[in-house]
Tab-separated table of C-alpha atoms in Angstrom:
chain	number	residue	atom	x	y	z
A	1442	GLN	CA	6.640	-5.859	-14.616
A	1443	GLN	CA	5.619	-2.910	-13.147
A	1444	GLN	CA	1.954	-1.752	-13.906
A	1445	VAL	CA	1.061	1.147	-12.190
A	1446	LYS	CA	3.963	3.982	-12.851
A	1447	GLN	CA	4.434	6.945	-10.397
A	1448	SER	CA	6.880	10.001	-10.886
A	1449	PRO	CA	8.591	12.296	-9.742
A	1450	GLN	CA	10.773	10.310	-7.441
A	1451	SER	CA	10.254	13.333	-5.255
A	1452	LEU	CA	9.541	16.813	-4.755
A	1453	ILE	CA	9.477	20.015	-2.912
A	1454	VAL	CA	6.898	22.424	-2.873
A	1455	GLN	CA	7.385	25.878	-1.872
A	1456	LYS	CA	4.290	25.973	1.295
A	1457	GLY	CA	1.082	27.566	-0.662
A	1458	GLY	CA	2.369	26.415	-3.691
A	1459	ILE	CA	0.846	23.483	-6.201
A	1460	SER	CA	1.851	19.590	-5.213
A	1461	ILE	CA	1.372	17.756	-8.270
A	1462	ILE	CA	2.441	13.526	-8.582
A	1463	ASN	CA	1.606	11.333	-11.638
A	1464	CYS	CA	0.691	8.054	-12.077
A	1465	ALA	CA	0.217	6.149	-15.293
A	1466	TYR	CA	-1.127	1.989	-15.302
A	1467	GLU	CA	-1.283	-0.675	-17.874
A	1468	ASN	CA	-3.882	-2.813	-16.596
A	1469	THR	CA	-6.791	-1.095	-18.763
A	1470	ALA	CA	-9.038	-4.065	-16.030
A	1471	PHE	CA	-8.192	-1.454	-13.389
A	1472	ASP	CA	-11.596	0.133	-11.567
A	1473	TYR	CA	-10.314	1.859	-8.838
A	1474	PHE	CA	-7.597	4.096	-8.693
A	1475	PRO	CA	-6.581	5.283	-4.514
A	1476	TRP	CA	-3.966	7.328	-3.348
A	1477	TYR	CA	-2.110	5.932	-0.198
A	1478	GLN	CA	-0.143	9.326	2.383
A	1479	GLN	CA	2.355	7.621	4.179
A	1480	PHE	CA	4.185	9.422	7.446
A	1481	PRO	CA	7.475	8.280	8.594
A	1482	GLY	CA	7.194	5.379	11.491
A	1483	LYS	CA	3.400	5.056	9.955
A	1484	GLY	CA	1.428	2.815	7.814
A	1485	PRO	CA	-0.002	4.164	4.963
A	1486	ALA	CA	-3.557	6.115	5.267
A	1487	LEU	CA	-6.237	6.177	2.278
A	1488	LEU	CA	-5.977	9.882	0.918
A	1489	ILE	CA	-8.569	9.596	-1.943
A	1490	ALA	CA	-10.063	7.253	-4.246
A	1491	ILE	CA	-11.493	7.733	-7.935
A	1492	ARG	CA	-13.115	5.261	-10.800
A	1493	PRO	CA	-13.067	5.517	-14.091
A	1494	ASP	CA	-16.552	6.702	-14.649
A	1495	VAL	CA	-15.652	10.844	-13.585
A	1496	SER	CA	-12.529	12.530	-14.566
A	1497	GLU	CA	-12.094	13.450	-11.132
A	1498	LYS	CA	-12.710	14.245	-7.282
A	1499	LYS	CA	-12.073	16.602	-4.908
A	1500	GLU	CA	-11.528	16.246	-1.433
A	1501	GLY	CA	-10.827	19.585	0.522
A	1502	ARG	CA	-7.211	20.669	-0.812
A	1503	PHE	CA	-6.885	17.020	-2.920
A	1504	THR	CA	-8.154	16.720	-5.995
A	1505	ILE	CA	-7.725	13.550	-8.046
A	1506	SER	CA	-7.494	13.524	-11.922
A	1507	PHE	CA	-8.264	10.916	-14.126
A	1508	ASN	CA	-7.787	10.745	-17.745
A	1509	LYS	CA	-9.422	7.111	-19.128
A	1510	SER	CA	-8.118	7.149	-22.931
A	1511	ALA	CA	-4.070	7.848	-21.755
A	1512	LYS	CA	-4.200	5.464	-18.435
A	1513	GLN	CA	-2.686	8.240	-16.790
A	1514	PHE	CA	-4.292	9.927	-12.954
A	1515	SER	CA	-2.877	12.456	-11.091
A	1516	LEU	CA	-2.713	14.275	-7.260
A	1517	HIS	CA	-3.011	18.112	-6.844
A	1518	ILE	CA	-2.510	18.793	-3.629
A	1519	MET	CA	-3.530	22.692	-3.448
A	1520	ASP	CA	-1.833	25.816	-0.787
A	1521	SER	CA	0.401	23.097	0.214
A	1522	GLN	CA	1.827	22.879	3.616
A	1523	PRO	CA	4.793	21.515	5.684
A	1524	GLY	CA	2.378	19.171	7.361
A	1525	ASP	CA	1.445	18.111	4.019
A	1526	SER	CA	5.266	16.366	4.208
A	1527	ALA	CA	4.994	12.252	3.440
A	1528	THR	CA	5.215	9.745	1.192
A	1529	TYR	CA	2.252	9.214	-1.818
A	1530	PHE	CA	1.693	6.210	-2.871
A	1531	CYS	CA	-0.864	6.289	-5.959
A	1532	ALA	CA	-2.051	2.562	-6.823
A	1533	ALA	CA	-4.900	0.745	-8.428
A	1534	ASN	CA	-6.442	-2.653	-8.975
A	1535	TYR	CA	-9.661	-4.072	-10.087
A	1536	GLN	CA	-12.781	-6.062	-7.880
A	1537	ALA	CA	-12.286	-9.400	-9.876
A	1538	GLY	CA	-8.192	-8.991	-8.986
A	1539	THR	CA	-5.264	-9.131	-6.217
A	1540	ALA	CA	-5.080	-6.840	-3.862
A	1541	LEU	CA	-3.700	-2.990	-4.741
A	1542	ILE	CA	-1.052	-2.610	-6.736
A	1543	PHE	CA	1.530	0.628	-5.692
A	1544	GLY	CA	3.262	2.839	-7.670
A	1545	LYS	CA	6.974	3.551	-5.958
A	1546	GLY	CA	6.434	5.987	-4.062
A	1547	THR	CA	6.932	10.028	-3.741
A	1548	THR	CA	8.635	11.988	-1.328
A	1549	LEU	CA	7.221	15.607	-0.903
A	1550	SER	CA	9.218	18.122	1.010
A	1551	VAL	CA	6.959	21.113	1.916
A	1552	SER	CA	9.053	24.153	2.586
A	1553	SER	CA	8.111	26.651	4.924
B	1073	ASN	CA	-11.728	-0.270	17.899
B	1074	ALA	CA	-8.020	-1.530	17.599
B	1075	GLY	CA	-8.230	-1.600	13.951
B	1076	VAL	CA	-5.210	-3.726	12.449
B	1077	THR	CA	-2.460	-4.361	14.837
B	1078	GLN	CA	0.997	-5.888	13.924
B	1079	THR	CA	3.564	-7.533	16.419
B	1080	PRO	CA	6.425	-7.354	16.682
B	1081	LYS	CA	7.105	-3.864	16.282
B	1082	PHE	CA	10.912	-4.450	15.489
B	1083	GLN	CA	13.151	-7.929	15.248
B	1084	VAL	CA	16.015	-8.687	14.555
B	1085	LEU	CA	16.735	-12.213	13.154
B	1086	LYS	CA	20.448	-14.237	11.774
B	1087	THR	CA	20.435	-15.460	8.560
B	1088	GLY	CA	18.730	-19.040	8.338
B	1089	GLN	CA	16.445	-18.585	11.821
B	1090	SER	CA	12.251	-19.059	11.528
B	1091	MET	CA	9.982	-16.651	12.857
B	1092	THR	CA	6.497	-15.385	12.686
B	1093	LEU	CA	4.880	-12.057	11.843
B	1094	GLN	CA	1.530	-11.924	13.984
B	1095	CYS	CA	-0.859	-9.697	12.357
B	1096	ALA	CA	-4.673	-9.163	13.745
B	1097	GLN	CA	-8.213	-7.208	12.716
B	1098	ASP	CA	-11.084	-6.369	14.988
B	1099	MET	CA	-13.189	-5.335	11.456
B	1100	ASN	CA	-14.471	-8.348	10.160
B	1101	HIS	CA	-12.761	-7.625	7.427
B	1102	GLU	CA	-12.675	-10.905	4.819
B	1103	TYR	CA	-9.169	-9.955	2.929
B	1104	MET	CA	-6.219	-8.948	4.433
B	1105	SER	CA	-2.862	-8.508	2.715
B	1106	TRP	CA	1.128	-8.723	3.534
B	1107	TYR	CA	3.204	-6.030	2.115
B	1108	ARG	CA	6.897	-5.467	1.968
B	1109	GLN	CA	8.324	-2.053	1.951
B	1110	ASP	CA	11.631	-1.514	0.418
B	1111	PRO	CA	13.485	2.104	-0.445
B	1112	GLY	CA	12.767	2.763	-3.817
B	1113	MET	CA	10.148	0.215	-4.534
B	1114	GLY	CA	7.211	0.792	-2.626
B	1115	LEU	CA	4.689	-1.341	-1.211
B	1116	ARG	CA	4.917	-4.916	-2.881
B	1117	LEU	CA	2.474	-7.199	-2.382
B	1118	ILE	CA	3.464	-11.114	-0.617
B	1119	HIS	CA	0.945	-12.460	-0.078
B	1120	TYR	CA	-2.722	-12.039	0.609
B	1121	SER	CA	-6.482	-13.622	1.178
B	1122	VAL	CA	-9.655	-13.069	0.130
B	1123	GLY	CA	-11.420	-15.067	3.518
B	1124	ALA	CA	-10.915	-18.156	6.300
B	1125	GLY	CA	-9.238	-20.934	4.202
B	1126	ILE	CA	-7.828	-19.173	1.478
B	1127	THR	CA	-4.930	-17.658	0.608
B	1128	ASP	CA	-3.288	-16.660	-2.600
B	1129	GLN	CA	0.432	-15.175	-3.843
B	1130	GLY	CA	1.113	-11.724	-4.650
B	1131	GLU	CA	4.367	-10.328	-6.505
B	1132	VAL	CA	7.146	-11.852	-4.148
B	1133	PRO	CA	6.385	-14.669	-2.368
B	1134	ASN	CA	9.072	-16.685	-1.894
B	1135	GLY	CA	10.315	-17.582	1.382
B	1136	TYR	CA	6.942	-16.545	2.963
B	1137	ASN	CA	4.438	-18.283	3.867
B	1138	VAL	CA	1.009	-17.357	5.255
B	1139	SER	CA	-2.626	-19.284	6.629
B	1140	ARG	CA	-6.024	-17.917	7.323
B	1141	SER	CA	-7.151	-20.099	9.790
B	1142	THR	CA	-9.982	-17.175	11.045
B	1143	THR	CA	-11.328	-14.159	9.872
B	1144	GLU	CA	-9.322	-12.300	12.351
B	1145	ASP	CA	-5.605	-13.833	12.311
B	1146	PHE	CA	-3.373	-13.642	9.059
B	1147	PRO	CA	0.248	-14.224	10.190
B	1148	LEU	CA	3.145	-14.027	7.781
B	1149	ARG	CA	6.248	-17.237	8.101
B	1150	LEU	CA	9.600	-16.411	7.230
B	1151	LEU	CA	10.849	-20.233	6.894
B	1152	SER	CA	14.622	-19.320	6.755
B	1153	ALA	CA	15.463	-15.523	6.833
B	1154	ALA	CA	17.866	-14.019	3.979
B	1155	PRO	CA	19.036	-10.826	4.208
B	1156	SER	CA	17.003	-9.909	1.345
B	1157	GLN	CA	14.128	-10.227	3.053
B	1158	THR	CA	14.989	-7.001	5.530
B	1159	SER	CA	12.548	-4.748	4.864
B	1160	VAL	CA	9.567	-3.310	7.086
B	1161	TYR	CA	5.957	-5.452	6.918
B	1162	PHE	CA	2.880	-3.962	5.960
B	1163	CYS	CA	-0.242	-6.553	7.142
B	1164	ALA	CA	-3.907	-4.743	5.976
B	1165	SER	CA	-7.135	-5.141	5.468
B	1166	SER	CA	-10.186	-4.592	3.702
B	1167	TYR	CA	-13.479	-5.473	3.161
B	1168	ASN	CA	-13.052	-5.663	-0.682
B	1169	LEU	CA	-9.953	-5.710	-1.635
B	1170	HIS	CA	-10.284	-1.849	-2.880
B	1171	GLU	CA	-9.792	0.178	0.602
B	1172	GLN	CA	-6.991	-0.685	2.516
B	1173	TYR	CA	-6.395	-0.199	6.390
B	1174	PHE	CA	-3.045	-0.797	6.957
B	1175	GLY	CA	-1.079	-1.475	9.607
B	1176	PRO	CA	1.987	0.144	11.517
B	1177	GLY	CA	4.180	-1.823	10.370
B	1178	THR	CA	6.975	-4.388	11.358
B	1179	ARG	CA	10.619	-3.670	10.510
B	1180	LEU	CA	13.042	-6.411	10.638
B	1181	THR	CA	16.618	-7.102	10.230
B	1182	VAL	CA	18.381	-10.080	9.216
B	1183	THR	CA	21.909	-10.256	9.733
């Protein structure tokens, strides 16, 4: 049973455009929703995270939008740059539960 | 701080062989986890530990064993390697099971 569903699987965006990656979750006990960024040959690294008491969190060009009633959250990358080309994973868990449950990932390519 | 270190970086095994993937962290984190990453499958949790002496199974634990005798180390043992265990393995540590710090990974091929 996949608890976190991520889409799209791959995404191509022009330099300067907006990249949008979506995730949906099933377990209403989840209380932490991070996004991880992974470059080829490297381990994933935390990019930005949100808790369900806020609807949006912004850090530089990266924004998480959170919709608790729809059980969805998304990552928006503004002014996308070639250096943003990487695989992005959404994830979720809750404090009393297991380690993070990850989505299947989105490969982003930003063309110059 | 070295963060999370993993050895080896690459390994080739024959079917039926056993081996141990090493993971160490120097951040005094209580929580440590093992994930495997396969194309199109994302990161799947194998085993995790909430402290020395305490381990639990994740989503895909079959064929793997773990133990946690110290806070710093969390080795992953493959008992009898199978081609289905060909994957990239990541170890991660965390102070609260939320924000996880990943190691550089071990790429394992089983022939």
